[in-house]
PDB file of C-alpha atoms in Angstrom:
ATOM      1  CA  MET A 290      36.482  -3.845  15.755  1.00 48.00           C
ATOM      2  CA  SER A 291      32.603  -2.955  16.165  1.00 47.00           C
ATOM      3  CA  SER A 292      31.873  -4.381  12.388  1.00 50.00           C
ATOM      4  CA  PHE A 293      32.733  -7.636  13.097  1.00 41.00           C
ATOM      5  CA  LEU A 294      31.515  -8.142  16.296  1.00 40.00           C
ATOM      6  CA  SER A 295      28.060  -7.091  14.530  1.00 48.00           C
ATOM      7  CA  SER A 296      28.301  -9.718  12.161  1.00 45.00           C
ATOM      8  CA  LEU A 297      29.795 -12.163  14.851  1.00 39.00           C
ATOM      9  CA  ARG A 298      26.018 -11.617  16.550  1.00 48.00           C
ATOM     10  CA  SER A 299      24.389 -11.588  12.915  1.00 44.00           C
ATOM     11  CA  GLY A 300      25.590 -15.350  12.237  1.00 41.00           C
ATOM     12  CA  PHE A 301      24.890 -17.079  16.023  1.00 41.00           C
ATOM     13  CA  GLU A 302      21.511 -15.027  15.612  1.00 43.00           C
ATOM     14  CA  THR A 303      20.687 -17.269  12.287  1.00 43.00           C
ATOM     15  CA  LEU A 304      22.426 -20.354  13.514  1.00 43.00           C
ATOM     16  CA  LEU A 305      19.261 -20.008  16.426  1.00 47.00           C
ATOM     17  CA  PHE A 306      16.736 -18.753  14.559  1.00 58.00           C
ATOM     18  CA  PRO A 307      17.771 -19.364  10.684  1.00 69.00           C
ATOM     19  CA  PRO A 308      15.700 -17.455   7.560  1.00 82.00           C
ATOM     20  CA  VAL A 309      12.335 -18.562   7.480  1.00 86.00           C
ATOM     21  CA  CYS A 310      10.472 -17.337   4.509  1.00 89.00           C
ATOM     22  CA  ILE A 311       7.673 -14.671   5.875  1.00 87.00           C
ATOM     23  CA  ALA A 312       5.183 -15.840   3.290  1.00 85.00           C
ATOM     24  CA  CYS A 313       5.344 -19.183   2.399  1.00 87.00           C
ATOM     25  CA  ARG A 314       6.838 -20.479   6.338  1.00 82.00           C
ATOM     26  CA  ARG A 315       9.783 -21.979   4.211  1.00 83.00           C
ATOM     27  CA  GLY A 316      13.151 -22.657   5.405  1.00 78.00           C
ATOM     28  CA  GLY A 317      16.180 -20.967   3.332  1.00 70.00           C
ATOM     29  CA  SER A 318      16.095 -17.536   3.151  1.00 77.00           C
ATOM     30  CA  TYR A 319      13.238 -14.438   4.264  1.00 81.00           C
ATOM     31  CA  THR A 320      11.682 -14.226   1.225  1.00 83.00           C
ATOM     32  CA  CYS A 321      11.802 -17.040  -1.263  1.00 88.00           C
ATOM     33  CA  PHE A 322      12.089 -16.716  -4.962  1.00 88.00           C
ATOM     34  CA  ASP A 323       8.414 -18.173  -5.088  1.00 88.00           C
ATOM     35  CA  CYS A 324       7.100 -15.850  -2.796  1.00 87.00           C
ATOM     36  CA  GLU A 325       9.184 -12.401  -3.981  1.00 89.00           C
ATOM     37  CA  SER A 326       7.959 -13.772  -8.357  1.00 92.00           C
ATOM     38  CA  GLU A 327       4.931 -13.885  -6.546  1.00 93.00           C
ATOM     39  CA  TRP A 328       4.477 -10.364  -5.177  1.00 94.00           C
ATOM     40  CA  ALA A 329       6.797  -8.986  -8.305  1.00 93.00           C
ATOM     41  CA  ALA A 330       4.115 -10.631 -10.647  1.00 94.00           C
ATOM     42  CA  VAL A 331       2.516  -8.506 -13.431  1.00 94.00           C
ATOM     43  CA  PRO A 332      -1.187  -6.484 -12.108  1.00 95.00           C
ATOM     44  CA  THR A 333      -4.333  -7.334 -12.967  1.00 93.00           C
ATOM     45  CA  THR A 334      -7.059  -5.159 -13.176  1.00 92.00           C
ATOM     46  CA  ILE A 335     -10.418  -5.875 -10.849  1.00 91.00           C
ATOM     47  CA  THR A 336     -12.688  -2.842 -11.959  1.00 90.00           C
ATOM     48  CA  ASP A 337     -12.582  -0.635 -14.635  1.00 90.00           C
ATOM     49  CA  LYS A 338     -15.533   1.173 -13.371  1.00 87.00           C
ATOM     50  CA  PRO A 339     -15.525   4.773 -12.152  1.00 92.00           C
ATOM     51  CA  ILE A 340     -11.364   4.313 -11.865  1.00 93.00           C
ATOM     52  CA  GLN A 341      -9.035   1.510 -12.500  1.00 95.00           C
ATOM     53  CA  LEU A 342      -8.313  -1.095 -10.036  1.00 95.00           C
ATOM     54  CA  ARG A 343      -5.299  -3.105  -9.840  1.00 95.00           C
ATOM     55  CA  SER A 344      -3.230  -5.817  -7.900  1.00 96.00           C
ATOM     56  CA  VAL A 345      -1.216  -8.147  -7.341  1.00 96.00           C
ATOM     57  CA  VAL A 346      -1.476 -10.402  -5.148  1.00 95.00           C
ATOM     58  CA  ARG A 347      -4.524 -12.737  -3.666  1.00 93.00           C
ATOM     59  CA  TYR A 348      -4.895 -12.032  -0.308  1.00 93.00           C
ATOM     60  CA  GLY A 349      -4.918 -15.283   1.801  1.00 89.00           C
ATOM     61  CA  ASN A 350      -3.350 -17.395   3.973  1.00 86.00           C
ATOM     62  CA  ASN A 351       0.149 -16.473   2.728  1.00 88.00           C
ATOM     63  CA  SER A 352      -0.253 -13.045   2.244  1.00 92.00           C
ATOM     64  CA  SER A 353      -1.847 -12.081   5.301  1.00 93.00           C
ATOM     65  CA  HIS A 354       0.582 -13.595   6.445  1.00 91.00           C
ATOM     66  CA  VAL A 355       3.171 -10.794   5.272  1.00 94.00           C
ATOM     67  CA  VAL A 356       0.113  -8.090   5.388  1.00 94.00           C
ATOM     68  CA  LEU A 357       0.472  -8.087   8.692  1.00 92.00           C
ATOM     69  CA  ALA A 358       4.345  -8.348   9.055  1.00 92.00           C
ATOM     70  CA  ALA A 359       4.761  -5.012   7.581  1.00 93.00           C
ATOM     71  CA  LYS A 360       2.370  -3.554   9.589  1.00 91.00           C
ATOM     72  CA  GLU A 361       2.176  -4.486  12.870  1.00 89.00           C
ATOM     73  CA  GLU A 362       5.735  -5.570  13.491  1.00 90.00           C
ATOM     74  CA  GLY A 363       7.215  -3.222  11.192  1.00 89.00           C
ATOM     75  CA  ASN A 364       9.267  -6.741   9.407  1.00 91.00           C
ATOM     76  CA  LYS A 365      11.794  -5.620   6.574  1.00 91.00           C
ATOM     77  CA  ALA A 366      11.477  -8.929   5.237  1.00 91.00           C
ATOM     78  CA  ALA A 367       8.040  -8.011   4.955  1.00 93.00           C
ATOM     79  CA  ARG A 368       7.801  -4.274   4.122  1.00 94.00           C
ATOM     80  CA  LYS A 369       9.714  -4.704   1.026  1.00 93.00           C
ATOM     81  CA  LEU A 370       8.101  -7.688  -0.171  1.00 95.00           C
ATOM     82  CA  VAL A 371       4.996  -4.642  -0.084  1.00 96.00           C
ATOM     83  CA  SER A 372       7.182  -2.160  -1.732  1.00 96.00           C
ATOM     84  CA  LEU A 373       7.355  -4.231  -5.038  1.00 95.00           C
ATOM     85  CA  ALA A 374       3.900  -5.343  -5.010  1.00 96.00           C
ATOM     86  CA  ILE A 375       2.899  -1.558  -5.277  1.00 97.00           C
ATOM     87  CA  SER A 376       6.026  -0.314  -6.976  1.00 96.00           C
ATOM     88  CA  ARG A 377       4.681  -2.597 -10.218  1.00 95.00           C
ATOM     89  CA  ALA A 378       0.988  -1.791  -9.618  1.00 96.00           C
ATOM     90  CA  ALA A 379       1.708   1.526  -9.019  1.00 96.00           C
ATOM     91  CA  THR A 380       3.842   1.772 -12.543  1.00 94.00           C
ATOM     92  CA  TRP A 381       1.921  -1.079 -15.237  1.00 93.00           C
ATOM     93  CA  ASN A 382       0.486   0.310 -18.279  1.00 88.00           C
ATOM     94  CA  LEU A 383       1.063   3.801 -17.563  1.00 89.00           C
ATOM     95  CA  LYS A 384       1.122   6.548 -20.994  1.00 84.00           C
ATOM     96  CA  SER A 385       5.051   7.260 -21.193  1.00 80.00           C
ATOM     97  CA  GLU A 386       3.754  10.995 -21.637  1.00 84.00           C
ATOM     98  CA  ILE A 387       3.369  11.557 -17.991  1.00 90.00           C
ATOM     99  CA  ALA A 388       5.808  13.647 -16.196  1.00 90.00           C
ATOM    100  CA  GLN A 389       5.378  13.162 -12.630  1.00 94.00           C
ATOM    101  CA  VAL A 390       2.799  11.411 -10.299  1.00 96.00           C
ATOM    102  CA  THR A 391       1.674  11.437  -7.267  1.00 97.00           C
ATOM    103  CA  LEU A 392       1.279   8.671  -5.345  1.00 98.00           C
ATOM    104  CA  VAL A 393      -2.015   9.249  -2.341  1.00 98.00           C
ATOM    105  CA  PRO A 394      -1.756   7.015   0.946  1.00 97.00           C
ATOM    106  CA  MET A 395      -5.243   5.636   2.336  1.00 95.00           C
ATOM    107  CA  PRO A 396      -4.893   7.409   6.139  1.00 92.00           C
ATOM    108  CA  SER A 397      -4.971   5.297   9.169  1.00 84.00           C
ATOM    109  CA  SER A 398      -7.040   6.266  11.668  1.00 78.00           C
ATOM    110  CA  LYS A 399      -5.755   8.175  14.734  1.00 77.00           C
ATOM    111  CA  LYS A 400      -6.402   4.729  16.882  1.00 79.00           C
ATOM    112  CA  ASN A 401      -3.970   2.273  14.665  1.00 78.00           C
ATOM    113  CA  ILE A 402      -0.553   5.000  14.363  1.00 74.00           C
ATOM    114  CA  ARG A 403      -0.810   5.476  18.353  1.00 79.00           C
ATOM    115  CA  ARG A 404      -0.573   1.685  18.046  1.00 78.00           C
ATOM    116  CA  ARG A 405       2.711   1.220  15.578  1.00 79.00           C
ATOM    117  CA  GLY A 406       3.800   4.867  16.201  1.00 79.00           C
ATOM    118  CA  GLU A 407       4.102   5.524  12.583  1.00 81.00           C
ATOM    119  CA  ARG A 408       1.189   6.221   9.730  1.00 86.00           C
ATOM    120  CA  PHE A 409       1.608   2.711   8.001  1.00 91.00           C
ATOM    121  CA  LEU A 410       1.711   3.340   4.445  1.00 95.00           C
ATOM    122  CA  PRO A 411       4.325   6.630   3.544  1.00 94.00           C
ATOM    123  CA  PRO A 412       7.140   4.770   4.075  1.00 94.00           C
ATOM    124  CA  ILE A 413       6.467   2.262   2.390  1.00 95.00           C
ATOM    125  CA  LEU A 414       6.024   4.474  -0.291  1.00 97.00           C
ATOM    126  CA  GLN A 415       9.002   6.023   0.408  1.00 96.00           C
ATOM    127  CA  GLU A 416      10.419   2.035  -0.686  1.00 95.00           C
ATOM    128  CA  VAL A 417       8.139   2.032  -3.240  1.00 96.00           C
ATOM    129  CA  ILE A 418       9.800   5.275  -5.392  1.00 95.00           C
ATOM    130  CA  ILE A 419      13.085   3.222  -4.399  1.00 93.00           C
ATOM    131  CA  GLU A 420      12.106   0.734  -6.202  1.00 90.00           C
ATOM    132  CA  ILE A 421      10.542   2.504  -9.081  1.00 91.00           C
ATOM    133  CA  GLU A 422      13.893   5.096  -9.490  1.00 90.00           C
ATOM    134  CA  ARG A 423      16.301   1.626  -9.258  1.00 87.00           C
ATOM    135  CA  SER A 424      14.406  -0.300 -11.702  1.00 81.00           C
ATOM    136  CA  LYS A 425      14.647   3.409 -14.152  1.00 76.00           C
ATOM    137  CA  LYS A 426      11.071   3.130 -14.229  1.00 73.00           C
ATOM    138  CA  SER A 427       9.272   6.917 -15.659  1.00 74.00           C
ATOM    139  CA  PRO A 428       7.710   9.140 -14.497  1.00 88.00           C
ATOM    140  CA  LYS A 429       8.617  10.388 -11.803  1.00 93.00           C
ATOM    141  CA  PHE A 430       7.029   9.503  -8.347  1.00 95.00           C
ATOM    142  CA  GLN A 431       6.443  11.839  -5.073  1.00 96.00           C
ATOM    143  CA  ILE A 432       3.885  10.993  -1.837  1.00 97.00           C
ATOM    144  CA  ARG A 433       1.199  13.783  -0.843  1.00 97.00           C
ATOM    145  CA  GLU A 434      -0.597  12.061   2.178  1.00 96.00           C
ATOM    146  CA  LEU A 435      -4.270  14.561   1.223  1.00 97.00           C
ATOM    147  CA  LEU A 436      -6.695  12.695   2.600  1.00 96.00           C
ATOM    148  CA  ILE A 437      -7.788  12.908   6.020  1.00 91.00           C
ATOM    149  CA  GLN A 438      -9.737  10.863   8.020  1.00 86.00           C
ATOM    150  CA  ASN A 439     -13.025  12.044   9.469  1.00 81.00           C
ATOM    151  CA  PRO A 440     -12.998  11.621  13.296  1.00 71.00           C
ATOM    152  CA  ARG A 441     -16.299   8.937  14.405  1.00 66.00           C
ATOM    153  CA  ILE A 442     -15.157   6.561  10.927  1.00 65.00           C
ATOM    154  CA  ARG A 443     -15.604   3.187  13.272  1.00 61.00           C
ATOM    155  CA  GLU A 444     -12.518  -0.070  12.658  1.00 64.00           C
ATOM    156  CA  GLN A 445     -12.751  -1.340   9.033  1.00 61.00           C
ATOM    157  CA  SER A 446     -12.518  -4.825  10.700  1.00 63.00           C
ATOM    158  CA  GLY A 447     -15.037  -6.881  11.105  1.00 68.00           C
ATOM    159  CA  LEU A 448     -17.708  -4.974   9.633  1.00 69.00           C
ATOM    160  CA  SER A 449     -19.475  -6.131   7.674  1.00 71.00           C
ATOM    161  CA  LEU A 450     -19.629  -5.685   3.374  1.00 65.00           C
ATOM    162  CA  ARG A 451     -22.508  -3.530   3.728  1.00 69.00           C
ATOM    163  CA  GLU A 452     -20.908  -2.066   7.219  1.00 69.00           C
ATOM    164  CA  ARG A 453     -18.167  -1.126   5.168  1.00 68.00           C
ATOM    165  CA  LYS A 454     -19.900   0.630   2.384  1.00 64.00           C
ATOM    166  CA  ALA A 455     -21.988   2.963   5.070  1.00 66.00           C
ATOM    167  CA  ASN A 456     -18.821   3.330   7.308  1.00 65.00           C
ATOM    168  CA  MET A 457     -16.741   4.654   4.123  1.00 64.00           C
ATOM    169  CA  SER A 458     -19.446   7.310   2.319  1.00 62.00           C
ATOM    170  CA  GLN A 459     -18.385   9.920   3.950  1.00 70.00           C
ATOM    171  CA  ALA A 460     -15.039   8.751   5.749  1.00 81.00           C
ATOM    172  CA  LEU A 461     -12.327  10.761   4.371  1.00 91.00           C
ATOM    173  CA  ARG A 462     -11.614  13.964   3.612  1.00 91.00           C
ATOM    174  CA  ILE A 463     -10.016  16.792   1.918  1.00 95.00           C
ATOM    175  CA  ASP A 464      -5.885  18.621   4.177  1.00 95.00           C
ATOM    176  CA  GLU A 465      -6.266  21.264   3.132  1.00 95.00           C
ATOM    177  CA  LYS A 466      -3.329  22.602   3.602  1.00 95.00           C
ATOM    178  CA  VAL A 467      -1.832  19.879   1.936  1.00 95.00           C
ATOM    179  CA  LEU A 468      -3.974  20.499  -0.974  1.00 95.00           C
ATOM    180  CA  ARG A 469      -1.970  24.142  -0.830  1.00 94.00           C
ATOM    181  CA  SER A 470       1.288  23.373  -0.727  1.00 94.00           C
ATOM    182  CA  TRP A 471       1.089  20.992  -3.411  1.00 94.00           C
ATOM    183  CA  GLN A 472       1.281  21.853  -6.929  1.00 91.00           C
ATOM    184  CA  GLU A 473      -0.853  19.415  -8.851  1.00 93.00           C
ATOM    185  CA  THR A 474      -0.568  16.122 -11.002  1.00 96.00           C
ATOM    186  CA  PRO A 475      -2.441  13.588 -11.496  1.00 96.00           C
ATOM    187  CA  LEU A 476      -2.575  11.186  -8.430  1.00 97.00           C
ATOM    188  CA  ILE A 477      -2.345   7.187  -7.790  1.00 98.00           C
ATOM    189  CA  LEU A 478      -4.701   5.963  -4.535  1.00 98.00           C
ATOM    190  CA  VAL A 479      -2.539   3.768  -2.628  1.00 98.00           C
ATOM    191  CA  ASP A 480      -4.024   0.814  -0.265  1.00 97.00           C
ATOM    192  CA  ASP A 481      -2.572  -2.444   0.986  1.00 96.00           C
ATOM    193  CA  VAL A 482      -5.166  -4.832   0.475  1.00 95.00           C
ATOM    194  CA  ILE A 483      -8.447  -4.281  -1.384  1.00 94.00           C
ATOM    195  CA  THR A 484     -11.474  -5.712  -0.035  1.00 88.00           C
ATOM    196  CA  THR A 485     -14.407  -4.194  -1.264  1.00 85.00           C
ATOM    197  CA  ALA A 486     -13.264  -0.776  -2.636  1.00 89.00           C
ATOM    198  CA  SER A 487     -14.868   1.153  -0.781  1.00 86.00           C
ATOM    199  CA  THR A 488     -12.150   2.640   0.979  1.00 89.00           C
ATOM    200  CA  MET A 489     -10.649   3.758  -3.002  1.00 93.00           C
ATOM    201  CA  MET A 490     -14.224   4.527  -3.885  1.00 91.00           C
ATOM    202  CA  SER A 491     -14.644   6.922  -1.277  1.00 91.00           C
ATOM    203  CA  ALA A 492     -11.076   8.889  -1.688  1.00 95.00           C
ATOM    204  CA  TYR A 493     -11.746   8.945  -5.382  1.00 95.00           C
ATOM    205  CA  SER A 494     -15.242  11.039  -4.958  1.00 93.00           C
ATOM    206  CA  VAL A 495     -13.921  12.974  -2.394  1.00 94.00           C
ATOM    207  CA  LEU A 496     -10.822  13.670  -4.621  1.00 96.00           C
ATOM    208  CA  ARG A 497     -13.048  13.719  -8.285  1.00 95.00           C
ATOM    209  CA  GLU A 498     -14.730  16.976  -5.911  1.00 94.00           C
ATOM    210  CA  ARG A 499     -12.028  19.368  -6.595  1.00 95.00           C
ATOM    211  CA  ASN A 500     -11.885  18.106 -10.422  1.00 95.00           C
ATOM    212  CA  LEU A 501      -8.668  16.535  -9.328  1.00 96.00           C
ATOM    213  CA  THR A 502      -6.779  13.564 -12.140  1.00 96.00           C
ATOM    214  CA  ILE A 503      -6.797   9.649 -10.271  1.00 97.00           C
ATOM    215  CA  LEU A 504      -5.517   7.275 -12.982  1.00 96.00           C
ATOM    216  CA  ALA A 505      -5.855   4.325 -10.673  1.00 97.00           C
ATOM    217  CA  GLY A 506      -6.201   3.336  -7.279  1.00 97.00           C
ATOM    218  CA  VAL A 507      -3.605   0.989  -6.871  1.00 97.00           C
ATOM    219  CA  SER A 508      -2.765  -1.446  -3.494  1.00 97.00           C
ATOM    220  CA  ALA A 509       0.061  -4.821  -3.142  1.00 97.00           C
ATOM    221  CA  CYS A 510      -3.311  -7.358  -2.402  1.00 96.00           C
ATOM    222  CA  ALA A 511      -6.659  -7.953  -3.183  1.00 95.00           C
ATOM    223  CA  THR A 512      -9.276  -9.956  -1.965  1.00 90.00           C
ATOM    224  CA  ASN A 513     -11.263 -13.185  -3.825  1.00 77.00           C
ATOM    225  CA  ALA A 514     -14.012 -13.353  -1.616  1.00 62.00           C
ATOM    226  CA  GLN A 515     -16.355  -9.840  -2.242  1.00 53.00           C
ATOM    227  CA  MET A 516     -14.243  -9.095  -5.200  1.00 53.00           C
ATOM    228  CA  PRO A 517     -13.602 -11.350  -7.008  1.00 58.00           C
ATOM    229  CA  ILE A 518     -10.440 -10.579  -9.831  1.00 53.00           C
ATOM    230  CA  ARG A 519     -10.775 -11.533 -13.456  1.00 50.00           C
TER     231      ARG A 519
END
């Protein structure tokens, strides 16, 4: 009876609020075929120095709808697209001899964690691992929150390019407790959007100081204004 009522309620809700694609806003489904294809596209290399940064989707009107809905609303369709893109970027062109990789999310500020009620990227990366395991790709992936923000870091939104770089230069540090409990593997740094890459470069510098192996930095989206995608 409860499953019948649930399906009935879902049917009424669909009649009242027909599905609209979370990205392009066209009717028909919560993620249309064209948008799913875009978020599952071949990753693009942004730069190779000092590490390879790669992303899947250009950050624009449609993709910003998705990221915002995933971050601020916990929208399942949006989170699916973000996790799909990150899984593509993370597994792209990995050497077959690598047995295990650790995904290291860029940390959220304490302010944003309190506002959202959770860290944004770790749950997304859980979905990424499920997506990778479903596709039967290797190597094995795990998640470790090796990085934390220094307390005086400013919120990046609204800052200029120069301010962002200065802000992030000393923004991150290693969580020593997590590091001690972690069995070292090669790393892939993960963010939802690459804008200036200052966060990625700060993370790379901090982790390289400990002689850790960093394979790449990946994101679902990257802006075209400050860092044009080739």
